[in-house]
């Protein structure tokens, strides 16, 4: 890999202190990337009076990832600096006569107007021993029980500690603790919560989310997973997963099975704690002594057949229990490890049954590398609710193209379109236009 002149310059600076031998790997294995993202967002509520969400911004990210110092125990540091500039966002939230507002991509001022700019910085110290790496500071975890959100202009960051070990062949062990979150549309560090408790004025929060698990590569085609997550005073969650790839005489069939079991923890387990505000969303019968208590079981199966650039998937997801599927949600958006993690909604309500159909095509198979397209359809029903069960559906379309050559080589364009409909709440149409570009500096 070709290195820039920055690496020798850093090495020379460290050499003044006689540290070049110790820092050789730290320097040579370091990476510095400058990324830009132009993001346009439009969400229109079709059957409700009021302003639509519409925002446009330009983001910049400088991502430094060091190597490790030499020796049995190596030390390193990562840093991520982010800046978002508002290009357009409409009027103030709540102001009469305004037909479009912000609040999804950029933070809001106390008077409801969108800020002109915002920024955030994350620094992570890291230590490596053999094939185990420990990190402390800013984290962007991606495991079944917690996934950092990158669905807007700038990504979400969590703050805490994490250890990942690959010392045992075929096994990857992960463990961590998260204390705070910097949401995707915020510069502030917030405590953690769930849906039903995350109102900043009246809700309840926790600074202790523990997680851990293992990925076992049983064969080259079979991966087994177990993960555990616990948000103190809210819920604990167990996850089992299986992913199998079967190479057929013609094409490939992937089987993806997932199971979550979630129960209450701490204050959410008691009526007095729930009265304090440690509550989950869901549906309970009138007078139920377990009202607002976490109680959720979710299983899903998704089967995807792939052939010559085409992939066609069909799946089902079933939820039982009184509460909605619990997950970290501080009010700034979330990503769930569910086959129903759609663009607008997540199909994670108490009692909900969802059918899923997904189709995607990689045009590289037709001689057009860099162009990809996909469409997903979700249909959920039997949602537990007062009176009668509710239902919903969503159709998502995505088109991506990355330039392969010329002056625009590496520039990525994305269009995401969603239509959501239900019989219990507002209808939503949504569009996102995204331009991404990254330049390796080191």
CSV table of C-alpha atoms in Angstrom, one decimal:
chain,number,residue,atom,x,y,z
A,1,UNK,CA,0.0,0.0,0.0
A,2,UNK,CA,1.4,3.4,-1.0
A,3,UNK,CA,2.1,5.7,1.9
A,4,UNK,CA,2.0,9.5,1.8
A,5,UNK,CA,4.8,11.8,3.0
A,6,UNK,CA,2.9,12.3,6.3
A,7,UNK,CA,4.2,9.0,7.8
A,8,UNK,CA,7.9,9.9,7.4
A,9,UNK,CA,7.2,13.4,8.7
A,10,UNK,CA,5.6,11.9,11.9
A,11,UNK,CA,8.4,9.5,12.2
A,12,UNK,CA,11.0,12.3,12.0
A,13,UNK,CA,9.1,14.2,14.7
A,14,UNK,CA,9.1,11.2,17.0
A,15,UNK,CA,12.7,10.6,16.3
A,16,UNK,CA,13.6,13.8,18.1
A,17,UNK,CA,12.7,11.9,21.3
A,18,UNK,CA,14.5,8.7,20.3
A,19,UNK,CA,11.2,6.9,19.8
A,20,UNK,CA,11.3,5.7,16.2
A,21,UNK,CA,12.0,2.0,16.9
A,22,UNK,CA,9.2,1.8,19.4
A,23,UNK,CA,6.7,3.8,17.2
A,24,UNK,CA,7.6,2.2,13.9
A,25,UNK,CA,4.5,0.1,13.6
A,26,UNK,CA,2.4,2.8,15.2
A,27,UNK,CA,3.4,5.1,12.3
A,28,UNK,CA,3.5,2.6,9.4
A,29,UNK,CA,0.2,1.0,10.2
A,30,UNK,CA,-1.6,4.3,10.8
A,31,UNK,CA,-4.4,5.5,8.5
A,32,UNK,CA,-5.8,9.0,8.0
A,33,UNK,CA,-8.9,9.5,5.9
A,34,UNK,CA,-10.8,12.7,5.0
A,35,UNK,CA,-14.5,12.1,4.1
A,36,UNK,CA,-17.3,14.3,2.9
A,37,UNK,CA,-21.0,13.6,2.9
A,38,UNK,CA,-23.7,15.8,1.3
A,39,UNK,CA,-27.1,14.8,2.7
A,40,UNK,CA,-30.6,15.8,1.7
A,41,UNK,CA,-33.6,14.6,3.8
A,42,UNK,CA,-37.3,15.0,3.1
A,43,UNK,CA,-40.0,13.3,5.2
A,44,UNK,CA,-43.6,14.2,4.3
A,45,UNK,CA,-46.6,13.3,6.4
A,46,UNK,CA,-49.4,12.7,4.0
A,47,UNK,CA,-52.6,12.6,6.1
A,48,UNK,CA,-51.8,15.1,8.7
A,49,UNK,CA,-51.6,18.9,8.7
A,50,UNK,CA,-48.3,20.5,9.7
A,51,UNK,CA,-44.8,21.0,8.3
A,52,UNK,CA,-42.8,18.3,6.6
A,53,UNK,CA,-39.2,17.6,7.7
A,54,UNK,CA,-36.8,18.9,5.1
A,55,UNK,CA,-33.0,19.5,5.6
A,56,UNK,CA,-29.9,19.7,3.5
A,57,UNK,CA,-26.3,19.7,4.9
A,58,UNK,CA,-22.7,19.1,4.2
A,59,UNK,CA,-20.6,17.0,6.5
A,60,UNK,CA,-16.8,16.6,6.9
A,61,UNK,CA,-15.1,13.8,8.8
A,62,UNK,CA,-11.4,13.3,9.6
A,63,UNK,CA,-10.7,9.8,10.8
A,64,UNK,CA,-7.3,8.8,12.2
A,65,UNK,CA,-6.6,5.2,13.1
A,66,UNK,CA,-3.1,4.5,14.5
A,67,UNK,CA,-1.1,1.3,14.4
A,68,UNK,CA,0.2,-0.1,17.7
A,69,UNK,CA,3.6,0.4,19.3
A,70,UNK,CA,6.0,-2.5,19.1
A,71,UNK,CA,6.4,-5.1,21.9
A,72,UNK,CA,4.2,-7.8,23.5
A,73,UNK,CA,1.7,-5.1,24.5
A,74,UNK,CA,1.0,-2.5,21.9
A,75,UNK,CA,-0.6,0.9,22.4
A,76,UNK,CA,-2.4,3.1,20.0
A,77,UNK,CA,-5.0,5.9,19.6
A,78,UNK,CA,-7.9,6.6,17.2
A,79,UNK,CA,-9.6,10.0,16.7
A,80,UNK,CA,-12.6,11.1,14.7
A,81,UNK,CA,-13.4,14.8,14.1
A,82,UNK,CA,-16.8,15.7,12.5
A,83,UNK,CA,-18.3,18.9,11.3
A,84,UNK,CA,-21.8,19.5,9.9
A,85,UNK,CA,-22.8,22.7,7.9
A,86,UNK,CA,-26.4,23.5,7.4
A,87,UNK,CA,-27.3,24.4,3.8
A,88,UNK,CA,-31.1,24.6,4.2
A,89,UNK,CA,-33.7,23.5,6.8
A,90,UNK,CA,-36.9,25.7,6.5
A,91,UNK,CA,-38.5,27.4,9.4
A,92,UNK,CA,-38.8,27.0,13.1
A,93,UNK,CA,-40.4,23.9,14.6
A,94,UNK,CA,-43.9,24.7,16.0
A,95,UNK,CA,-44.2,28.1,14.2
A,96,UNK,CA,-47.6,28.7,12.6
A,97,UNK,CA,-47.7,28.8,8.8
A,98,UNK,CA,-44.3,27.0,8.3
A,99,UNK,CA,-44.5,24.3,5.7
A,100,UNK,CA,-41.1,22.7,6.3
A,101,UNK,CA,-38.8,22.4,9.4
A,102,UNK,CA,-35.6,20.7,10.5
A,103,UNK,CA,-34.7,18.7,13.6
A,104,UNK,CA,-33.8,15.3,12.1
A,105,UNK,CA,-30.3,16.0,10.6
A,106,UNK,CA,-29.3,19.1,12.6
A,107,UNK,CA,-29.8,20.0,16.3
A,108,UNK,CA,-32.5,22.5,17.3
A,109,UNK,CA,-32.1,25.7,19.2
A,110,UNK,CA,-34.3,26.2,22.3
A,111,UNK,CA,-36.6,28.4,20.1
A,112,UNK,CA,-37.1,25.6,17.5
A,113,UNK,CA,-34.8,26.9,14.8
A,114,UNK,CA,-32.1,24.7,13.3
A,115,UNK,CA,-28.4,25.4,14.2
A,116,UNK,CA,-26.2,26.7,11.4
A,117,UNK,CA,-23.5,24.2,12.2
A,118,UNK,CA,-22.5,21.5,14.7
A,119,UNK,CA,-19.4,19.4,15.4
A,120,UNK,CA,-18.2,16.5,17.6
A,121,UNK,CA,-14.9,14.8,18.3
A,122,UNK,CA,-14.3,11.3,19.5
A,123,UNK,CA,-10.9,9.9,20.8
A,124,UNK,CA,-10.3,6.3,21.6
A,125,UNK,CA,-7.3,4.8,23.4
A,126,UNK,CA,-6.5,1.2,22.5
A,127,UNK,CA,-4.3,-1.6,23.7
A,128,UNK,CA,-3.4,-4.8,21.9
A,129,UNK,CA,-2.1,-8.1,23.3
A,130,UNK,CA,-1.7,-11.0,20.9
A,131,UNK,CA,-5.1,-11.0,19.0
A,132,UNK,CA,-7.0,-9.1,21.6
A,133,UNK,CA,-7.7,-5.4,21.4
A,134,UNK,CA,-9.2,-3.3,24.2
A,135,UNK,CA,-10.6,0.2,23.5
A,136,UNK,CA,-11.6,3.0,25.8
A,137,UNK,CA,-13.4,6.2,24.7
A,138,UNK,CA,-15.5,6.8,21.6
A,139,UNK,CA,-17.0,3.6,20.1
A,140,UNK,CA,-19.2,2.7,17.2
A,141,UNK,CA,-20.2,-0.9,18.1
A,142,UNK,CA,-21.9,-3.2,15.6
A,143,UNK,CA,-23.2,-6.3,17.3
A,144,UNK,CA,-26.7,-7.7,17.5
A,145,UNK,CA,-27.6,-6.1,20.8
A,146,UNK,CA,-26.3,-2.6,19.9
A,147,UNK,CA,-25.5,-0.9,16.6
A,148,UNK,CA,-24.2,2.7,16.2
A,149,UNK,CA,-26.4,4.7,13.9
A,150,UNK,CA,-25.0,6.2,10.7
A,151,UNK,CA,-28.3,7.2,9.0
A,152,UNK,CA,-27.9,10.9,8.8
A,153,UNK,CA,-25.2,13.5,8.0
A,154,UNK,CA,-22.8,12.5,10.9
A,155,UNK,CA,-22.6,9.2,12.7
A,156,UNK,CA,-23.6,8.4,16.2
A,157,UNK,CA,-20.9,7.7,18.8
A,158,UNK,CA,-21.1,5.8,22.1
A,159,UNK,CA,-18.7,6.3,25.0
A,160,UNK,CA,-17.4,3.4,27.0
A,161,UNK,CA,-15.0,0.5,26.8
A,162,UNK,CA,-14.9,-2.6,24.6
A,163,UNK,CA,-12.7,-5.7,24.2
A,164,UNK,CA,-12.6,-7.9,21.1
A,165,UNK,CA,-10.6,-11.1,21.0
A,166,UNK,CA,-9.7,-13.4,18.2
A,167,UNK,CA,-7.1,-15.5,20.1
A,168,UNK,CA,-9.0,-18.7,19.7
A,169,UNK,CA,-9.3,-20.0,16.2
A,170,UNK,CA,-12.8,-19.7,14.7
A,171,UNK,CA,-14.1,-17.6,17.7
A,172,UNK,CA,-14.6,-13.9,18.1
A,173,UNK,CA,-15.4,-12.8,21.6
A,174,UNK,CA,-16.7,-9.3,22.3
A,175,UNK,CA,-17.5,-7.5,25.6
A,176,UNK,CA,-18.2,-3.9,26.5
A,177,UNK,CA,-19.8,-1.3,28.6
A,178,UNK,CA,-21.4,1.9,27.3
A,179,UNK,CA,-22.2,4.9,29.4
A,180,UNK,CA,-23.2,7.7,27.1
A,181,UNK,CA,-24.2,8.5,23.5
A,182,UNK,CA,-23.6,11.4,21.2
A,183,UNK,CA,-26.6,11.1,18.8
A,184,UNK,CA,-26.3,11.5,15.1
A,185,UNK,CA,-27.9,15.0,15.1
A,186,UNK,CA,-26.2,16.3,18.3
A,187,UNK,CA,-22.9,17.5,19.8
A,188,UNK,CA,-24.0,16.6,23.3
A,189,UNK,CA,-23.3,13.5,25.3
A,190,UNK,CA,-26.5,11.9,26.6
A,191,UNK,CA,-27.3,9.1,29.0
A,192,UNK,CA,-29.0,5.9,27.7
A,193,UNK,CA,-32.7,5.0,27.6
A,194,UNK,CA,-35.4,3.1,25.7
A,195,UNK,CA,-38.7,4.0,23.9
A,196,UNK,CA,-41.2,4.8,26.6
A,197,UNK,CA,-38.7,6.5,28.9
A,198,UNK,CA,-36.5,8.7,26.7
A,199,UNK,CA,-38.3,12.1,27.0
A,200,UNK,CA,-35.6,14.5,28.1
A,201,UNK,CA,-37.9,16.3,30.5
A,202,UNK,CA,-39.9,13.5,32.1
A,203,UNK,CA,-38.1,10.3,31.2
A,204,UNK,CA,-35.5,8.2,32.9
A,205,UNK,CA,-32.0,7.3,31.9
A,206,UNK,CA,-29.1,4.9,32.7
A,207,UNK,CA,-25.3,5.1,32.3
A,208,UNK,CA,-24.8,1.4,32.3
A,209,UNK,CA,-25.3,-0.8,29.2
A,210,UNK,CA,-23.3,-4.0,29.3
A,211,UNK,CA,-22.9,-6.3,26.4
A,212,UNK,CA,-21.0,-9.3,25.3
A,213,UNK,CA,-21.1,-12.3,23.1
A,214,UNK,CA,-19.3,-14.7,20.7
A,215,UNK,CA,-19.3,-15.4,17.0
A,216,UNK,CA,-18.3,-19.0,16.1
A,217,UNK,CA,-17.3,-19.8,12.6
A,218,UNK,CA,-18.2,-23.5,12.8
A,219,UNK,CA,-17.4,-24.0,9.1
A,220,UNK,CA,-16.6,-21.7,6.2
A,221,UNK,CA,-20.4,-21.6,5.5
A,222,UNK,CA,-21.9,-21.7,9.0
A,223,UNK,CA,-21.7,-19.0,11.7
A,224,UNK,CA,-23.3,-19.3,15.1
A,225,UNK,CA,-23.8,-16.3,17.5
A,226,UNK,CA,-24.8,-15.6,21.1
A,227,UNK,CA,-25.0,-12.1,22.5
A,228,UNK,CA,-26.2,-10.6,25.8
A,229,UNK,CA,-27.2,-7.0,26.5
A,230,UNK,CA,-28.4,-5.3,29.6
A,231,UNK,CA,-29.4,-1.7,30.2
A,232,UNK,CA,-29.5,-1.3,34.0
A,233,UNK,CA,-32.9,-0.6,35.4
A,234,UNK,CA,-34.6,-1.2,32.1
A,235,UNK,CA,-34.0,-4.6,30.4
A,236,UNK,CA,-31.8,-7.6,29.7
A,237,UNK,CA,-31.6,-9.4,26.4
A,238,UNK,CA,-30.4,-12.7,25.0
A,239,UNK,CA,-29.7,-13.2,21.3
A,240,UNK,CA,-29.1,-16.4,19.3
A,241,UNK,CA,-28.2,-16.3,15.6
A,242,UNK,CA,-27.4,-18.6,12.8
A,243,UNK,CA,-26.2,-17.7,9.3
A,244,UNK,CA,-25.6,-20.5,6.7
A,245,UNK,CA,-24.5,-20.2,3.1
A,246,UNK,CA,-25.4,-23.2,0.8
A,247,UNK,CA,-23.7,-23.3,-2.5
A,248,UNK,CA,-26.2,-24.9,-4.9
A,249,UNK,CA,-25.5,-26.3,-8.4
A,250,UNK,CA,-27.0,-23.0,-9.6
A,251,UNK,CA,-26.7,-20.0,-7.3
A,252,UNK,CA,-26.4,-19.8,-3.5
A,253,UNK,CA,-29.0,-20.0,-0.7
A,254,UNK,CA,-28.4,-18.1,2.6
A,255,UNK,CA,-30.3,-18.9,5.7
A,256,UNK,CA,-30.4,-16.2,8.4
A,257,UNK,CA,-32.2,-17.2,11.7
A,258,UNK,CA,-32.4,-14.8,14.7
A,259,UNK,CA,-34.0,-15.0,18.2
A,260,UNK,CA,-34.2,-12.4,20.9
A,261,UNK,CA,-35.5,-12.9,24.4
A,262,UNK,CA,-35.9,-9.7,26.5
A,263,UNK,CA,-37.0,-9.3,30.1
A,264,UNK,CA,-37.2,-6.4,32.7
A,265,UNK,CA,-34.2,-5.4,34.9
A,266,UNK,CA,-34.0,-3.4,38.1
A,267,UNK,CA,-36.5,-0.6,38.5
A,268,UNK,CA,-38.5,-1.7,35.4
A,269,UNK,CA,-39.2,-5.0,37.2
A,270,UNK,CA,-41.2,-3.3,40.0
A,271,UNK,CA,-44.4,-1.3,40.0
A,272,UNK,CA,-42.7,1.5,42.0
A,273,UNK,CA,-39.9,1.7,39.5
A,274,UNK,CA,-42.2,1.9,36.6
A,275,UNK,CA,-44.2,4.6,38.4
A,276,UNK,CA,-40.9,6.6,38.6
A,277,UNK,CA,-40.7,6.5,34.8
A,278,UNK,CA,-38.7,3.4,34.0
A,279,UNK,CA,-41.2,2.3,31.3
A,280,UNK,CA,-41.4,0.4,28.1
A,281,UNK,CA,-43.8,0.9,25.2
A,282,UNK,CA,-46.3,-1.8,24.3
A,283,UNK,CA,-49.8,-3.0,25.0
A,284,UNK,CA,-51.3,-4.2,28.3
A,285,UNK,CA,-54.9,-4.9,29.2
A,286,UNK,CA,-56.6,-2.4,31.5
A,287,UNK,CA,-55.6,-2.8,35.1
A,288,UNK,CA,-52.6,-5.1,34.3
A,289,UNK,CA,-50.1,-5.2,37.2
A,290,UNK,CA,-47.3,-5.6,34.6
A,291,UNK,CA,-48.1,-2.4,32.7
A,292,UNK,CA,-45.0,-0.9,31.1
A,293,UNK,CA,-42.8,-3.8,32.0
A,294,UNK,CA,-40.3,-5.3,29.4
A,295,UNK,CA,-41.5,-8.7,28.2
A,296,UNK,CA,-40.7,-9.5,24.6
A,297,UNK,CA,-39.7,-12.5,22.5
A,298,UNK,CA,-38.8,-12.1,18.8
A,299,UNK,CA,-37.8,-14.6,16.2
A,300,UNK,CA,-37.2,-14.3,12.5
A,301,UNK,CA,-36.1,-16.3,9.5
A,302,UNK,CA,-34.9,-14.9,6.2
A,303,UNK,CA,-33.9,-17.0,3.2
A,304,UNK,CA,-32.0,-15.3,0.3
A,305,UNK,CA,-31.3,-16.9,-3.1
A,306,UNK,CA,-28.5,-15.3,-5.1
A,307,UNK,CA,-27.5,-15.8,-8.8
A,308,UNK,CA,-25.5,-13.7,-11.2
A,309,UNK,CA,-26.0,-10.4,-9.5
A,310,UNK,CA,-29.6,-11.0,-8.5
A,311,UNK,CA,-30.7,-11.7,-4.9
A,312,UNK,CA,-34.2,-12.5,-3.8
A,313,UNK,CA,-35.1,-12.9,-0.1
A,314,UNK,CA,-38.3,-13.8,1.7
A,315,UNK,CA,-38.7,-13.9,5.5
A,316,UNK,CA,-41.0,-13.8,8.5
A,317,UNK,CA,-40.7,-12.2,11.9
A,318,UNK,CA,-42.9,-12.9,14.9
A,319,UNK,CA,-43.1,-11.0,18.2
A,320,UNK,CA,-44.8,-12.2,21.4
A,321,UNK,CA,-45.0,-10.6,24.8
A,322,UNK,CA,-46.6,-7.4,26.0
A,323,UNK,CA,-43.9,-4.9,25.3
A,324,UNK,CA,-42.4,-3.6,22.1
A,325,UNK,CA,-38.9,-4.9,21.2
A,326,UNK,CA,-36.5,-3.1,23.6
A,327,UNK,CA,-33.4,-1.4,22.4
A,328,UNK,CA,-31.2,1.6,23.1
A,329,UNK,CA,-33.0,4.7,21.9
A,330,UNK,CA,-32.2,8.2,23.2
A,331,UNK,CA,-34.7,9.8,20.8
A,332,UNK,CA,-32.2,10.5,18.0
A,333,UNK,CA,-32.8,7.5,15.9
A,334,UNK,CA,-31.7,3.9,16.0
A,335,UNK,CA,-30.6,0.9,13.9
A,336,UNK,CA,-31.8,-2.6,14.9
A,337,UNK,CA,-30.4,-6.0,14.1
A,338,UNK,CA,-33.8,-7.1,12.7
A,339,UNK,CA,-34.7,-8.3,9.2
A,340,UNK,CA,-37.4,-5.6,9.5
A,341,UNK,CA,-35.0,-2.7,10.0
A,342,UNK,CA,-36.7,-0.6,7.3
A,343,UNK,CA,-36.0,3.0,6.3
A,344,UNK,CA,-38.9,4.6,8.2
A,345,UNK,CA,-40.2,2.1,10.7
A,346,UNK,CA,-38.8,-1.1,12.4
A,347,UNK,CA,-41.9,-3.4,12.7
A,348,UNK,CA,-41.0,-4.2,16.3
A,349,UNK,CA,-44.4,-3.7,18.0
A,350,UNK,CA,-45.9,-6.0,20.6
A,351,UNK,CA,-47.6,-9.0,19.0
A,352,UNK,CA,-46.6,-8.0,15.4
A,353,UNK,CA,-46.2,-10.5,12.7
A,354,UNK,CA,-44.3,-9.3,9.6
A,355,UNK,CA,-43.7,-10.8,6.2
A,356,UNK,CA,-40.6,-9.5,4.3
A,357,UNK,CA,-39.6,-9.6,0.6
A,358,UNK,CA,-36.3,-8.2,-0.6
A,359,UNK,CA,-34.8,-8.0,-4.0
A,360,UNK,CA,-31.4,-6.5,-5.1
A,361,UNK,CA,-29.3,-6.4,-8.2
A,362,UNK,CA,-25.6,-5.7,-8.6
A,363,UNK,CA,-25.2,-4.3,-12.2
A,364,UNK,CA,-21.5,-5.4,-12.2
A,365,UNK,CA,-22.9,-8.7,-13.5
A,366,UNK,CA,-24.2,-6.8,-16.5
A,367,UNK,CA,-21.0,-5.0,-17.1
A,368,UNK,CA,-21.8,-1.8,-15.1
A,369,UNK,CA,-19.6,-2.0,-12.0
A,370,UNK,CA,-20.5,0.4,-9.2
A,371,UNK,CA,-24.3,0.4,-9.8
A,372,UNK,CA,-26.6,-1.4,-7.4
A,373,UNK,CA,-30.4,-1.3,-6.9
A,374,UNK,CA,-32.8,-2.8,-4.4
A,375,UNK,CA,-36.4,-2.8,-3.3
A,376,UNK,CA,-37.8,-4.2,0.0
A,377,UNK,CA,-41.4,-4.7,1.1
A,378,UNK,CA,-42.6,-5.2,4.7
A,379,UNK,CA,-46.1,-6.1,5.8
A,380,UNK,CA,-46.9,-6.2,9.5
A,381,UNK,CA,-50.2,-7.1,11.2
A,382,UNK,CA,-51.7,-8.3,14.5
A,383,UNK,CA,-50.1,-5.4,16.4
A,384,UNK,CA,-51.6,-5.4,19.9
A,385,UNK,CA,-53.7,-2.3,20.5
A,386,UNK,CA,-56.9,-1.2,22.3
A,387,UNK,CA,-60.0,-2.0,20.4
A,388,UNK,CA,-58.6,-4.0,17.5
A,389,UNK,CA,-55.2,-5.1,16.3
A,390,UNK,CA,-53.4,-2.7,14.0
A,391,UNK,CA,-51.4,-3.2,10.8
A,392,UNK,CA,-48.7,-1.4,8.7
A,393,UNK,CA,-46.7,-1.8,5.6
A,394,UNK,CA,-43.6,-0.2,4.0
A,395,UNK,CA,-41.9,-0.2,0.6
A,396,UNK,CA,-38.3,0.9,0.3
A,397,UNK,CA,-36.3,1.6,-2.8
A,398,UNK,CA,-32.5,2.2,-2.9
A,399,UNK,CA,-30.2,3.1,-5.8
A,400,UNK,CA,-26.4,3.4,-5.4
A,401,UNK,CA,-23.7,4.3,-7.9
A,402,UNK,CA,-20.0,4.7,-7.3
A,403,UNK,CA,-17.9,6.2,-10.1
A,404,UNK,CA,-15.1,3.8,-11.1
A,405,UNK,CA,-12.8,6.1,-13.1
A,406,UNK,CA,-12.1,9.7,-14.1
A,407,UNK,CA,-12.1,12.8,-12.0
A,408,UNK,CA,-15.1,11.6,-10.0
A,409,UNK,CA,-13.6,8.1,-9.2
A,410,UNK,CA,-14.7,7.0,-5.7
A,411,UNK,CA,-17.6,9.4,-5.5
A,412,UNK,CA,-20.7,7.5,-4.3
A,413,UNK,CA,-24.3,8.6,-5.0
A,414,UNK,CA,-27.3,7.2,-3.2
A,415,UNK,CA,-31.1,7.7,-3.5
A,416,UNK,CA,-33.4,6.2,-0.8
A,417,UNK,CA,-37.1,6.3,-1.2
A,418,UNK,CA,-39.7,5.0,1.3
A,419,UNK,CA,-43.5,4.8,1.6
A,420,UNK,CA,-45.0,3.8,4.9
A,421,UNK,CA,-48.7,3.3,5.6
A,422,UNK,CA,-50.7,2.1,8.6
A,423,UNK,CA,-54.2,2.2,10.0
A,424,UNK,CA,-53.3,3.6,13.4
A,425,UNK,CA,-51.1,6.7,12.8
A,426,UNK,CA,-49.8,9.0,10.1
A,427,UNK,CA,-48.7,8.0,6.6
A,428,UNK,CA,-45.2,8.9,5.6
A,429,UNK,CA,-43.3,9.4,2.3
A,430,UNK,CA,-39.5,9.9,2.6
A,431,UNK,CA,-36.6,10.6,0.3
A,432,UNK,CA,-32.9,10.8,1.0
A,433,UNK,CA,-30.2,11.9,-1.4
A,434,UNK,CA,-26.6,11.3,-0.4
A,435,UNK,CA,-23.2,12.0,-1.9
A,436,UNK,CA,-20.2,10.3,-0.2
A,437,UNK,CA,-16.5,10.7,-1.0
A,438,UNK,CA,-13.4,9.6,1.0
A,439,UNK,CA,-9.7,10.5,0.4
A,440,UNK,CA,-6.9,8.5,2.1
A,441,UNK,CA,-4.3,10.9,3.4
A,442,UNK,CA,-2.1,8.4,5.2
